[in-house]
Short mmCIF file of C-alpha atoms in Angstrom, two decimals:
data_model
loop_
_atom_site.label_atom_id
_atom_site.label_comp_id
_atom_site.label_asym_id
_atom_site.label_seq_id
_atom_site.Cartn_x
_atom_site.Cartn_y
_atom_site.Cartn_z
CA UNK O 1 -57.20 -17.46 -56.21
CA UNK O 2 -56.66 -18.94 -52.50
CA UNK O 3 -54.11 -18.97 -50.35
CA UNK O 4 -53.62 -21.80 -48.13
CA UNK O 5 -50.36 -22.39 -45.50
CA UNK O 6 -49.61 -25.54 -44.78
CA UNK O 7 -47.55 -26.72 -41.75
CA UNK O 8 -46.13 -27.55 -39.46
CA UNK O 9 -45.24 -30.68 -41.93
CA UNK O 10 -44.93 -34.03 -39.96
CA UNK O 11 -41.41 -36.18 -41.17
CA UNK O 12 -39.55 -33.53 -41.21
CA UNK O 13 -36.59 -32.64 -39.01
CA UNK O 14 -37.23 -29.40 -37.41
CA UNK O 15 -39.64 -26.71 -38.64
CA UNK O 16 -41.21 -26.12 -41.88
CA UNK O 17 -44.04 -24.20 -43.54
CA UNK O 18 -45.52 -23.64 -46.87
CA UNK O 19 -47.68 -20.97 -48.02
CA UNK O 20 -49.40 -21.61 -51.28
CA UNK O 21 -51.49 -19.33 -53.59
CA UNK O 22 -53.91 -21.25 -55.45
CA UNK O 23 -55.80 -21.28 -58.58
CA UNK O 24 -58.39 -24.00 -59.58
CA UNK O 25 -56.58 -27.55 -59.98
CA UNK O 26 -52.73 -26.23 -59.66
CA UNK O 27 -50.75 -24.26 -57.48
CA UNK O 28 -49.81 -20.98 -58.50
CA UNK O 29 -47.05 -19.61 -56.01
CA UNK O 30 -45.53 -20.46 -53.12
CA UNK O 31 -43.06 -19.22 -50.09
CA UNK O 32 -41.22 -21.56 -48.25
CA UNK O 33 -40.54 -20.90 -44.14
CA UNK O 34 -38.24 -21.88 -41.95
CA UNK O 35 -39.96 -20.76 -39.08
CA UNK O 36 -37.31 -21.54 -36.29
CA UNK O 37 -34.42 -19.39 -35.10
CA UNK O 38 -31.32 -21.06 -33.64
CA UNK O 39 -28.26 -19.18 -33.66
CA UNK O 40 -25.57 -21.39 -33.94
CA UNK O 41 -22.72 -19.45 -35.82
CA UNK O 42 -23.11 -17.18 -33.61
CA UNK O 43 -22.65 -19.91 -30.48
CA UNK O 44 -19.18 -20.37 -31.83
CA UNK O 45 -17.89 -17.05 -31.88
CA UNK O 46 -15.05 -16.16 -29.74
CA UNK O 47 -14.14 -19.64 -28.74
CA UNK O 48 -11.34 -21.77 -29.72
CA UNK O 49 -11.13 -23.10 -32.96
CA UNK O 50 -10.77 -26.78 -31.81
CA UNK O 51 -14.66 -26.28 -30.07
CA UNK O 52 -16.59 -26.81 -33.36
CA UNK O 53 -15.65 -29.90 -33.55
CA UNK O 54 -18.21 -29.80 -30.30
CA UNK O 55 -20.52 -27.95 -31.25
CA UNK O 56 -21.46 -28.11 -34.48
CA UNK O 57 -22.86 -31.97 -34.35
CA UNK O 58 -25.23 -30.13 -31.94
CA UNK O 59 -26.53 -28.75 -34.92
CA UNK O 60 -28.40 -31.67 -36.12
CA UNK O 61 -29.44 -35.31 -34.78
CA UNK O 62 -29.49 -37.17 -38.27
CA UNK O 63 -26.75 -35.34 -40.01
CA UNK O 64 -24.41 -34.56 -37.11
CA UNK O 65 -21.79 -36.43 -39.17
CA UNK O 66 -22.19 -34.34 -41.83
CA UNK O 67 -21.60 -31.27 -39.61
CA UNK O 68 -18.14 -33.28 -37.66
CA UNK O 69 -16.72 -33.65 -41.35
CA UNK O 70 -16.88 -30.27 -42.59
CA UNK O 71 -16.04 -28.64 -39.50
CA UNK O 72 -12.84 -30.84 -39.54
CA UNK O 73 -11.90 -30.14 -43.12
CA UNK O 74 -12.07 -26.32 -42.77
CA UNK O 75 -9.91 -26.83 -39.74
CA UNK O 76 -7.36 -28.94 -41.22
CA UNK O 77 -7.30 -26.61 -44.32
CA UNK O 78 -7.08 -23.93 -41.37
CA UNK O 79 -3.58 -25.56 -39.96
CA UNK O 80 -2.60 -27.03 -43.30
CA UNK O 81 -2.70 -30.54 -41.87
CA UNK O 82 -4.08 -33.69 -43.80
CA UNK O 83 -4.90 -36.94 -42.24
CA UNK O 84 -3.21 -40.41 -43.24
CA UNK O 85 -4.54 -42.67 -45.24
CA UNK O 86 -6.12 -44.95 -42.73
CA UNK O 87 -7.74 -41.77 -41.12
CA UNK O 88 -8.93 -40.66 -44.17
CA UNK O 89 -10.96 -43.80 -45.09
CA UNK O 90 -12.30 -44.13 -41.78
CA UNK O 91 -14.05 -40.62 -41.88
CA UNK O 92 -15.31 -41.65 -45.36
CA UNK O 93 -16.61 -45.19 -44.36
CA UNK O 94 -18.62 -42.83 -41.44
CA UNK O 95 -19.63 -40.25 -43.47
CA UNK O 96 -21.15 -42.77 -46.07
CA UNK O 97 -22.55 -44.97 -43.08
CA UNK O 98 -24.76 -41.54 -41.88
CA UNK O 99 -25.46 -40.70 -45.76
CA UNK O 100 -27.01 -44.57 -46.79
CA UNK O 101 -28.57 -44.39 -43.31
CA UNK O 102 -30.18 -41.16 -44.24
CA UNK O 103 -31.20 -42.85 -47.41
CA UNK O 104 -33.11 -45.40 -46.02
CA UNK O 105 -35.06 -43.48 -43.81
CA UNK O 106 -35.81 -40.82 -46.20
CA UNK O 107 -37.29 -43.35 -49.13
CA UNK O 108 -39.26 -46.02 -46.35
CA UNK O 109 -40.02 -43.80 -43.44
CA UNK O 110 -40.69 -39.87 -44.67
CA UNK O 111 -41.13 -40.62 -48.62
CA UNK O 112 -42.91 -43.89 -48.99
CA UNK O 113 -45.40 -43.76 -46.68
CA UNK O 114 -47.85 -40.70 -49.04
CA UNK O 115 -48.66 -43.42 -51.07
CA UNK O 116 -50.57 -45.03 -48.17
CA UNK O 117 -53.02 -42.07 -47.88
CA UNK O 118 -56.60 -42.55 -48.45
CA UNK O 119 -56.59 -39.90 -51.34
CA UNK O 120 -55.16 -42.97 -53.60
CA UNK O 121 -57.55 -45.38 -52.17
CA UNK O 122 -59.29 -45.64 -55.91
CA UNK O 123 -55.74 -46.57 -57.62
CA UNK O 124 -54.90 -50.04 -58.29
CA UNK O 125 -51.66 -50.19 -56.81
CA UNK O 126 -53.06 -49.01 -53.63
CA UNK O 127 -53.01 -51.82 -51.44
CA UNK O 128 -49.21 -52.46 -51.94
CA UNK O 129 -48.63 -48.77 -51.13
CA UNK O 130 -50.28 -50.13 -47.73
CA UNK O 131 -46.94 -51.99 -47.42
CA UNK O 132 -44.82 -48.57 -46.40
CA UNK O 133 -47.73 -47.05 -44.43
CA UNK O 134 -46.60 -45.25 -41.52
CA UNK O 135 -46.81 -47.70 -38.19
CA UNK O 136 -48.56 -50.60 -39.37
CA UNK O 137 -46.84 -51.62 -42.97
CA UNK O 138 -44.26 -54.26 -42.28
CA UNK O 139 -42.07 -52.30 -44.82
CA UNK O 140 -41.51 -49.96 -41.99
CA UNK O 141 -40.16 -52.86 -39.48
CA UNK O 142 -38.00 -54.36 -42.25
CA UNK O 143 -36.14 -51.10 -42.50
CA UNK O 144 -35.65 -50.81 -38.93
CA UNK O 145 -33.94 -53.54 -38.36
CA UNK O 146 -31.89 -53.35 -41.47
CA UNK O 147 -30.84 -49.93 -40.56
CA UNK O 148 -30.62 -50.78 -36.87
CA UNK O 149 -27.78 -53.69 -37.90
CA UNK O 150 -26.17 -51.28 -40.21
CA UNK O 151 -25.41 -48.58 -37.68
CA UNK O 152 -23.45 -51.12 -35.69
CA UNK O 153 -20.48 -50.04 -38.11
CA UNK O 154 -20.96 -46.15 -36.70
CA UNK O 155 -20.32 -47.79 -32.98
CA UNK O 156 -17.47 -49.82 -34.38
CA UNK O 157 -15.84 -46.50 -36.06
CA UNK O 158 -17.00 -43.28 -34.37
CA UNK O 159 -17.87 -44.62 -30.89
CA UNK O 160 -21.80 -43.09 -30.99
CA UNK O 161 -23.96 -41.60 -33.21
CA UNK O 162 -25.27 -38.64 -33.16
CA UNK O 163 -22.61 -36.38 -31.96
CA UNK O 164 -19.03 -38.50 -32.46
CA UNK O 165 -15.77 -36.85 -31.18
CA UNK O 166 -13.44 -39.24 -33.10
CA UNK O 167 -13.44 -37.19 -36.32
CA UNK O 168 -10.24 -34.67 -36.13
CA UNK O 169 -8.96 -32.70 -38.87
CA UNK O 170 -5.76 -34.92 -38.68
CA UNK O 171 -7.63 -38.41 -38.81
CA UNK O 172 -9.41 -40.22 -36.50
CA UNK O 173 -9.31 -40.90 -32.48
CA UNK O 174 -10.28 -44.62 -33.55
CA UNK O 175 -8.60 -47.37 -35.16
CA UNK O 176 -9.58 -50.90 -36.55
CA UNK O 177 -7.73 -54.11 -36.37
CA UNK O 178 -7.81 -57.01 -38.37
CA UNK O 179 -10.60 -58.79 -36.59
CA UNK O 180 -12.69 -55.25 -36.85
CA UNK O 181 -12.62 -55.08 -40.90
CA UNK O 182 -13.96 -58.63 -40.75
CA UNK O 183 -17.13 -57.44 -38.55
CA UNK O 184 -17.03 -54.07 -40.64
CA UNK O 185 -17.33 -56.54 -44.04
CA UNK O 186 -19.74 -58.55 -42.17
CA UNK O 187 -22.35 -55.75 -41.02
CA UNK O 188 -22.07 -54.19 -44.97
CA UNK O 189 -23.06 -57.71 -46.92
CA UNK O 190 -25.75 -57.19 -44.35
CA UNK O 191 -26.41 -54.09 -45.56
CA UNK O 192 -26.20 -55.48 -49.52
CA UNK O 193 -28.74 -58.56 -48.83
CA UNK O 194 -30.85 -55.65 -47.48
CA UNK O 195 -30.96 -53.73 -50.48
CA UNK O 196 -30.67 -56.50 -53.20
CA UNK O 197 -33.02 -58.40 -51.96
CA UNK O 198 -35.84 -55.79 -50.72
CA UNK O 199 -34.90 -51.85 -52.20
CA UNK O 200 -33.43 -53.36 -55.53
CA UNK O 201 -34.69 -56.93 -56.09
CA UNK O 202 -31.49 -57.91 -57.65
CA UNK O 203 -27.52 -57.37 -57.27
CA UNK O 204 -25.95 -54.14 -56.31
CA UNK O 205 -24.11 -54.34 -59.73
CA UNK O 206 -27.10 -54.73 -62.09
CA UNK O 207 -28.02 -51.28 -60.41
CA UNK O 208 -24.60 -49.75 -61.08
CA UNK O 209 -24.44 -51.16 -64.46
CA UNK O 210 -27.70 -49.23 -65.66
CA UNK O 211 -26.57 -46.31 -68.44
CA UNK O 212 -29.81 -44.46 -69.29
CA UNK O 213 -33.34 -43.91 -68.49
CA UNK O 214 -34.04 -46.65 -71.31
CA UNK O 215 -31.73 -49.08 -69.11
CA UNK O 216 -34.04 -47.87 -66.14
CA UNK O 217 -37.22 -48.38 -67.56
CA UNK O 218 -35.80 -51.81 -68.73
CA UNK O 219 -35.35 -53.10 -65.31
CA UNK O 220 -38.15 -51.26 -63.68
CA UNK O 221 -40.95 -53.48 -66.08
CA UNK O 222 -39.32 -56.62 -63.97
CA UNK O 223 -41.00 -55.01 -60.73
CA UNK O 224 -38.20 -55.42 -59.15
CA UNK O 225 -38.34 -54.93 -55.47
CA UNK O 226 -39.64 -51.43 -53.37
CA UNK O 227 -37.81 -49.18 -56.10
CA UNK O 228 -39.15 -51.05 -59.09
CA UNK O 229 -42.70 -50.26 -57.36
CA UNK O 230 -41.57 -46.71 -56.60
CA UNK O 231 -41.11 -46.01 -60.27
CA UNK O 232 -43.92 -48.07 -61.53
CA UNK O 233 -45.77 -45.31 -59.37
CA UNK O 234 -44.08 -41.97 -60.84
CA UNK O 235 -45.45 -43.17 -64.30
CA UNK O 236 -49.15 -43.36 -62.79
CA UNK O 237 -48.46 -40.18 -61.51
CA UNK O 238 -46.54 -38.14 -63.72
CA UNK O 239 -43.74 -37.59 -61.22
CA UNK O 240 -41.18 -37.06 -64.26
CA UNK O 241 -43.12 -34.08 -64.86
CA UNK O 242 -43.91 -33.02 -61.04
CA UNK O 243 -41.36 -30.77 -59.26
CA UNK O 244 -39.12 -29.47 -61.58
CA UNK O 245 -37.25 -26.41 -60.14
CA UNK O 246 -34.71 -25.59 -63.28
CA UNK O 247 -31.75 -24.42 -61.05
CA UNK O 248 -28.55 -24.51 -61.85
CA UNK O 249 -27.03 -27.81 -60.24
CA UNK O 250 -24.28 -27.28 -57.69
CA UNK O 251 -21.81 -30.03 -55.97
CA UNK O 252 -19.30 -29.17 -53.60
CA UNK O 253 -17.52 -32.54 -54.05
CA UNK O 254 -16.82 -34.86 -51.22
CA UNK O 255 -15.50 -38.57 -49.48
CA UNK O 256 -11.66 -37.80 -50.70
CA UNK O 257 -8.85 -40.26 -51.07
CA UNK O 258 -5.33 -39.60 -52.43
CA UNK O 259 -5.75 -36.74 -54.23
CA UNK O 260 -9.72 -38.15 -55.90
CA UNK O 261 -12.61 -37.65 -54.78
CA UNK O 262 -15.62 -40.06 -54.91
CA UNK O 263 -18.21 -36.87 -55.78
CA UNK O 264 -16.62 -34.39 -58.47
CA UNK O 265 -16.99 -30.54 -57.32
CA UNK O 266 -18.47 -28.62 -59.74
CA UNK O 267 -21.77 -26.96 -61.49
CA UNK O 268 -24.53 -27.76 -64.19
CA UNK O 269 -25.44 -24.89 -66.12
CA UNK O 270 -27.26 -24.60 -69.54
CA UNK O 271 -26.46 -27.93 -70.61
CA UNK O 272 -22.78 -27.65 -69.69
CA UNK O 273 -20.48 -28.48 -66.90
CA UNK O 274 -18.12 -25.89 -65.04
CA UNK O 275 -15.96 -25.26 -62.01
CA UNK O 276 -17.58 -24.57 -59.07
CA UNK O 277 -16.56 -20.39 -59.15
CA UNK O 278 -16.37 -20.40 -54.78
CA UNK O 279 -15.92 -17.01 -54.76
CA UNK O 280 -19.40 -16.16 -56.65
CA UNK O 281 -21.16 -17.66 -53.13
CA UNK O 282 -23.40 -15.35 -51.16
CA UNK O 283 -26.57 -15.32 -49.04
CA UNK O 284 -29.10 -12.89 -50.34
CA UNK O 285 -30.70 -11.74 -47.09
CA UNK O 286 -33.98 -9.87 -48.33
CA UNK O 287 -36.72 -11.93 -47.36
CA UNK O 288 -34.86 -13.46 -44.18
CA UNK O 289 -35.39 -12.02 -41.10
CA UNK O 290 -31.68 -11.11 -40.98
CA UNK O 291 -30.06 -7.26 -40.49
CA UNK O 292 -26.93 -6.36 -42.50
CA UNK O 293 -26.18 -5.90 -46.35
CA UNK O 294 -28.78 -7.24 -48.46
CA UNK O 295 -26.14 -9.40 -49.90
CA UNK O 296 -23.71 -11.30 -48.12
CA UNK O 297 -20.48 -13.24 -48.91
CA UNK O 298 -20.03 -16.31 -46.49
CA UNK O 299 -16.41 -15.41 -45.19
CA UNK O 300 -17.58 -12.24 -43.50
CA UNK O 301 -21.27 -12.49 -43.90
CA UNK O 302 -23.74 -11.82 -40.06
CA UNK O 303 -26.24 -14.03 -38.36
CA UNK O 304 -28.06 -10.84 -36.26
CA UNK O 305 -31.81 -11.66 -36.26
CA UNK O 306 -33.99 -9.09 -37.76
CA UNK O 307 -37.90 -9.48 -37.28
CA UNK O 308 -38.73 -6.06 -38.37
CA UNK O 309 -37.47 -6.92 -41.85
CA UNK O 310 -39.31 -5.70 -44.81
CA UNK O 311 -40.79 -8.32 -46.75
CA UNK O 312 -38.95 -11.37 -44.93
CA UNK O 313 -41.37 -14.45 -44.03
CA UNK O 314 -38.46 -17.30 -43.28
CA UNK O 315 -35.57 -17.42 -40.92
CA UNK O 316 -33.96 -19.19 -43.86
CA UNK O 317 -31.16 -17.33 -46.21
CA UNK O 318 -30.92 -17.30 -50.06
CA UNK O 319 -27.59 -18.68 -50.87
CA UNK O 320 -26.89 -18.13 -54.57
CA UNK O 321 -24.38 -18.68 -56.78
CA UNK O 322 -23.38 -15.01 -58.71
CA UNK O 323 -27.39 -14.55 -58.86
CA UNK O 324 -28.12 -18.07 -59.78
CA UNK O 325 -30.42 -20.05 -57.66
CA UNK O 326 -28.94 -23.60 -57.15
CA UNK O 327 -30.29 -27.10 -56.22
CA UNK O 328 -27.99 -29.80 -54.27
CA UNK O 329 -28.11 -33.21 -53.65
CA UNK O 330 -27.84 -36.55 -55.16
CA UNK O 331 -29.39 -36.52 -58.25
CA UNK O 332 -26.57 -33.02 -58.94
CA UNK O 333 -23.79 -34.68 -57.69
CA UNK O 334 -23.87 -37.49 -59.71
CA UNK O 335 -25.31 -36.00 -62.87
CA UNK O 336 -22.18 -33.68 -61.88
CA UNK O 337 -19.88 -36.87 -61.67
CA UNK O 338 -20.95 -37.68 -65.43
CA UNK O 339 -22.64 -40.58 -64.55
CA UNK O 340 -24.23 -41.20 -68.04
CA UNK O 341 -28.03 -42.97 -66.27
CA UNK O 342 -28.04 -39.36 -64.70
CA UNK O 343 -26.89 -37.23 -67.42
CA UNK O 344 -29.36 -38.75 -69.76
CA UNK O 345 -32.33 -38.62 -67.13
CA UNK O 346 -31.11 -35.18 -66.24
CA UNK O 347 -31.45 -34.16 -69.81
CA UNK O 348 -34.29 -36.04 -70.96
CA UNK O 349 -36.36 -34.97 -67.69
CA UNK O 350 -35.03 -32.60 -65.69
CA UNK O 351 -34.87 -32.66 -61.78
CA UNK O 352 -38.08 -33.97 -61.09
CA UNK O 353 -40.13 -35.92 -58.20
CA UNK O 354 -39.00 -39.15 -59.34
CA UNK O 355 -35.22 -38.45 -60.45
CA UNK O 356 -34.78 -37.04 -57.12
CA UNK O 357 -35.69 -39.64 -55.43
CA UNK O 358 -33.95 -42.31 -57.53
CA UNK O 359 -30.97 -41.11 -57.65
CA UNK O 360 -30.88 -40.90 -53.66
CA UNK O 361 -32.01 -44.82 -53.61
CA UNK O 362 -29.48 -46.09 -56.27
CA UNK O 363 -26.80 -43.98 -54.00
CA UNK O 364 -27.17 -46.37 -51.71
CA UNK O 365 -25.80 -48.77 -53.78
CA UNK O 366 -23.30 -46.58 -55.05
CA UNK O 367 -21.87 -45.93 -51.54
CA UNK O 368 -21.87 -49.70 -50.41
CA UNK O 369 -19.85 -50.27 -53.38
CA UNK O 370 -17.52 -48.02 -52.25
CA UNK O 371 -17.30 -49.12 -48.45
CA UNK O 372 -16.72 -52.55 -49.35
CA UNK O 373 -13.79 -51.19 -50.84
CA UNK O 374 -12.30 -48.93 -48.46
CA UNK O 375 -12.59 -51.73 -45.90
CA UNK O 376 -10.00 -53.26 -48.18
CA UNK O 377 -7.44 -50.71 -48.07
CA UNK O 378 -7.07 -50.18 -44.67
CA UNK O 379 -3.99 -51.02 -42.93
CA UNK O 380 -4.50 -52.11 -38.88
CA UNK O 381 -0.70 -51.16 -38.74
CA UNK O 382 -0.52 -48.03 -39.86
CA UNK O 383 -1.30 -45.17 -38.28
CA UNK O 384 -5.07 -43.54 -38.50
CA UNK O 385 -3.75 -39.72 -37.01
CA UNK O 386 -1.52 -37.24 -37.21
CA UNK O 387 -0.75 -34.99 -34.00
CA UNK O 388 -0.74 -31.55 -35.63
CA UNK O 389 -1.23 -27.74 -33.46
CA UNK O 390 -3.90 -26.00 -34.13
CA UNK O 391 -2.93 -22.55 -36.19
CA UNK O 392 -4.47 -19.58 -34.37
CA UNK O 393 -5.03 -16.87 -37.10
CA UNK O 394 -6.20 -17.18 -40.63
CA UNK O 395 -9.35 -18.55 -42.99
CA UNK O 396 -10.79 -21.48 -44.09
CA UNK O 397 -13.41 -23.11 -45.82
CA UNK O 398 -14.35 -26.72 -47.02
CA UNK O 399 -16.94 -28.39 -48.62
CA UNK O 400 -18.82 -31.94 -48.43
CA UNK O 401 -21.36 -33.92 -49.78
CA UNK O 402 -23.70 -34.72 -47.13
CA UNK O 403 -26.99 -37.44 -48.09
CA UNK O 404 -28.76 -33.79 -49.02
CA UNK O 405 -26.46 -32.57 -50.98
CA UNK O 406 -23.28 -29.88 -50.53
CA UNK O 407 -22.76 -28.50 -47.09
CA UNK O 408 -20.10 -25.68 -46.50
CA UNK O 409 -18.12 -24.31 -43.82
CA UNK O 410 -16.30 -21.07 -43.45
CA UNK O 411 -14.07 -20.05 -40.53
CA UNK O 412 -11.69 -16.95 -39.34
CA UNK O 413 -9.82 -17.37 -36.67
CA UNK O 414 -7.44 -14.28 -34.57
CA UNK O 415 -5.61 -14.68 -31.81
CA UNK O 416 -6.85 -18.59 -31.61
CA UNK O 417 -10.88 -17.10 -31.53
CA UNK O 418 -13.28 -17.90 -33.82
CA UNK O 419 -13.88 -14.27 -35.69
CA UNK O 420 -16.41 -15.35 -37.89
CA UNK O 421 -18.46 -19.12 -38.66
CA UNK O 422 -20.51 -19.12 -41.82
CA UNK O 423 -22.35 -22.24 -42.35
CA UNK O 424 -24.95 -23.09 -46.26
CA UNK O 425 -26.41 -26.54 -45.49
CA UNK O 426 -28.26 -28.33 -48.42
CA UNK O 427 -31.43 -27.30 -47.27
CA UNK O 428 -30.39 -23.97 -46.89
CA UNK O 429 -29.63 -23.82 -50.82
CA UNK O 430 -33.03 -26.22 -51.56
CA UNK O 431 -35.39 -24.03 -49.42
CA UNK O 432 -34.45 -20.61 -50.03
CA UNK O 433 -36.81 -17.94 -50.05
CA UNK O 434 -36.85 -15.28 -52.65
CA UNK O 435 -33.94 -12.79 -53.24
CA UNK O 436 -33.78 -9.00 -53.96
CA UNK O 437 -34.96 -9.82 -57.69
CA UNK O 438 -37.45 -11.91 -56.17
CA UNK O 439 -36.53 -14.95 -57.82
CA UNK O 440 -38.01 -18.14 -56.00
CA UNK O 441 -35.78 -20.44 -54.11
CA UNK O 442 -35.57 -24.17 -55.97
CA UNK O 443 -38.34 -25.52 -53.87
CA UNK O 444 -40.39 -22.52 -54.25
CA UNK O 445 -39.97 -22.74 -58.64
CA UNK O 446 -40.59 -26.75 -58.07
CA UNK O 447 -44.25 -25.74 -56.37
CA UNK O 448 -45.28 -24.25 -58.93
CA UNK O 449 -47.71 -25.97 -61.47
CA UNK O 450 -48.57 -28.88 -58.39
CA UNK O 451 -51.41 -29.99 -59.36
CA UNK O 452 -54.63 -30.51 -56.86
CA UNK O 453 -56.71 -33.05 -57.05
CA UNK O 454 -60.26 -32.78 -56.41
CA UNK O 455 -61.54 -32.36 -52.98
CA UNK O 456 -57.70 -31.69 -51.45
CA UNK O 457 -57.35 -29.11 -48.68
CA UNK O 458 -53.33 -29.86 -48.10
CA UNK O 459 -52.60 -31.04 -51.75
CA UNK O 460 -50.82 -34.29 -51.53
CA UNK O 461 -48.56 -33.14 -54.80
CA UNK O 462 -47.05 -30.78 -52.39
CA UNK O 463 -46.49 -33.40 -50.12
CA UNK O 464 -44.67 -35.53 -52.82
CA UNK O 465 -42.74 -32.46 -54.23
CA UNK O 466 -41.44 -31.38 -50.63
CA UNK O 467 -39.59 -34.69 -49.55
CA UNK O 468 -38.15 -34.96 -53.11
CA UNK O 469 -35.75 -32.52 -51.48
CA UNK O 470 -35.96 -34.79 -47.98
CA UNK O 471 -35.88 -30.98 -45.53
CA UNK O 472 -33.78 -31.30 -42.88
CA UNK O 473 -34.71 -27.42 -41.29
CA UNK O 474 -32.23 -28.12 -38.43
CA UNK O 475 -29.67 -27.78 -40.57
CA UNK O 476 -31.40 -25.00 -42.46
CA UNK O 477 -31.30 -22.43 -39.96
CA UNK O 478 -28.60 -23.51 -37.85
#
């Protein structure tokens, strides 16, 4: 037995550390760090309500977004306010416009680029992998300037990225006129040639119209474009066996419109679908360097730092669900949604390497689907917001799907001051360290098993297995 800690991990945002126990070819163990301390609940308290809307974008330079929507949905839930239509599909076409360009970054920039390592120099297929190697494969320049084009449409609808100020809980602070869904319809078939003819190799709706992992492997023996290669590559390598971290699956449900929204809210548990039970939430607190109950429920839960803490190695908390552990992101929400490729790879493999990954890249295809058709519906002469006042006492919460997976916000407000902020970001449920029954956090059960290939010192399975999950630690630790 060894024990080897790896970190700090390069394409990650923020801070992140493994520690691994070893035995012979596999890894035995692991604990997961978040070895950063930020405070930002804690920023918030005693200001006015309206100032998250500020502050909590801070919180993160790639899913700031993310942060802006959730923030306004527990606030608009907080004043019992709801934005119009046009508002509505404007903070949807943004959210979805940070979420695909999350995507892309996370399968060509932080995922992709393993493959290029020398340790898979011997492998056949290893001088295409040289294609997404990190600052010389032209894979990397392609992406660029696809996602370079696509975030045009952020400009056009929140005014900058990171960091907008035109999400409100009542709508939006922008608008769009007739000639601005033209350029918005123009920048997304951009966005489609990108992926059909470079991700996918074919049309966005031979993608959606896959059923099942047979369907899958059907299309994948074409070799059809970077994602054809990407799963010709989890067979050499086992990845539908690598990484499995049996959790329950947990959605929050997100990207609303009249009453429906685009991800269902809800949980995948033993083979069966449920509610989403909100009030069986809490943050276990027993290996974090937190003070305060050992078990905490989000509305009222603490944020005072604790290094002293018996047996806590990450600044991370435990969120579970009753005493569930739970994994988010896209391969949950949409096996979640009852998407039947994703219920039968679910089933058949469990959440692995590879349907991790895939289901974030055929997202992408999901979501510009979806765009193309909220372009559609709006309406330059109606209006995008509703002036509303702020309520000054009460609580709130609201969820969203962000590209990791289900984000939450909780907020009490007295006296129009912020009493209490509670914030469980998808990494915060993905990279969890133990609880008081010292059950491992998803990543930590998914480590387990990695195998190590002769010669390794940082075992390149771990590599794979970690940005499955794509960390953003930012947002972890908040």
């Amino acid at each position: 037995m060894s024990r080897k800690i790896i970190g700090p991990f390069s394409r990650v945002e923020g801070h992140l550390e493994i520690d691994l126990n070893r035995n012979g070819p596999s890894v035995v163990d692991a604990q997961v760090n978040s070895p950063m301390y930020r405070g930002m609940e804690t920023i918030l308290l005693d200001r006015v309500p309206m100032d998250a809307l500020t502050i909590v974008p801070r919180i993160c330079g790639i899913c700031s977004v993310s942060q802006s929507v959730a923030a306004a949905q527990a606030l608009a839930k907080l004043s019992d306010v709801s934005p119009p239509k046009n508002g509505q599909l404007v903070t949807n076409l943004v959210l979805a416009c940070e979420m695909l360009s999350n995507h892309l970054t996370h399968f060509y920039l932080f995922f992709m680029p393993d493959f290029a390592r020398d340790i898979y120099a011997n492998r056949r297929w290893h001088n295409n992998a040289l294609r997404f190697q990190a600052q010389r494969g032209n894979a990397q320049a392609e992406v660029l300037d696809a996602r370079n084009r696509f975030l045009h449409m952020m400009g056009e609808l929140a005014g900058k990225w990171p960091h907008t100020l035109a999400l409100r809980p009542s709508g939006t602070t922008s608008t769009v006129h007739a000639a601005q869904k033209r350029k918005l319809k123009t920048i997304l078939t951009g966005m489609r040639r990108f992926l059909e003819t470079t991700l996918f190799g074919c049309p966005l709706n031979d993608m959606l119209a896959l059923k099942s992992k047979s369907d899958l492997h059907t299309w994948a023996k074409e070799g059809r474009g970077d994602l054809g290669f990407f799963i010709h590559l989890s067979e050499a390598l086992s990845f539908h066996e690598m990484g499995k971290s049996q959790s329950v699956l947990l959605a929050g449900g997100g990207l609303p419109l009249e009453n429906k929204e685009l991800f269902k809210q809800g949980i995948f548990k033993d083979q069966h679908f449920a509610p989403l039970p909100v009030d069986k939430i809490n943050e276990d607190i027993s290996h974090s360097f937190m003070a305060g109950a050992t078990v905490q429920f989000p509305q009222n839960a603490k944020n005072d730092p604790d290094l002293d803490q018996n047996n806590a190695y990450s600044w991370c908390k435990a969120p579970r669900l009753g005493s569930d552990r739970c994994e988010v992101g896209a391969l949950a929400r949409h096996v979640i949604n009852g998407h039947p490729l994703f219920c039968d790879l679910y089933v058949q493999e469990g959440s692995t390497v590879k349907s991790r990954i895939f289901a974030r890249a055929w997202e992408m295809a999901f979501l510009v689907d979806a765009m193309e058709n909220w372009i559609d519906q709006i309406d330059p002469t109606a209006p995008f917001y509703t002036p509303f006042t702020p309520a000054q006492n009460g609580h709130a919460f609201a969820f969203i799907e962000a590209a990791r997976g289900t984000l939450g916000h909780w907020i009490s407000v007295e006296n129009n001051k912020i009493t209490n902020y509670q914030i469980i970001a998808p990494t915060t449920w993905n990279f969890s360290p133990r609880d008081q029954a010292g059950q491992p956090g998803p990543l930590e059960s998914a480590l387990e098993g990695a195998p190590i290939l002769s010669g390794e010192d940082d075992p390149v399975s771990v590599q794979h297995i970690v940005r499955s999950f794509d960390p953003c630690m930012a947002c972890t630790v908040h």
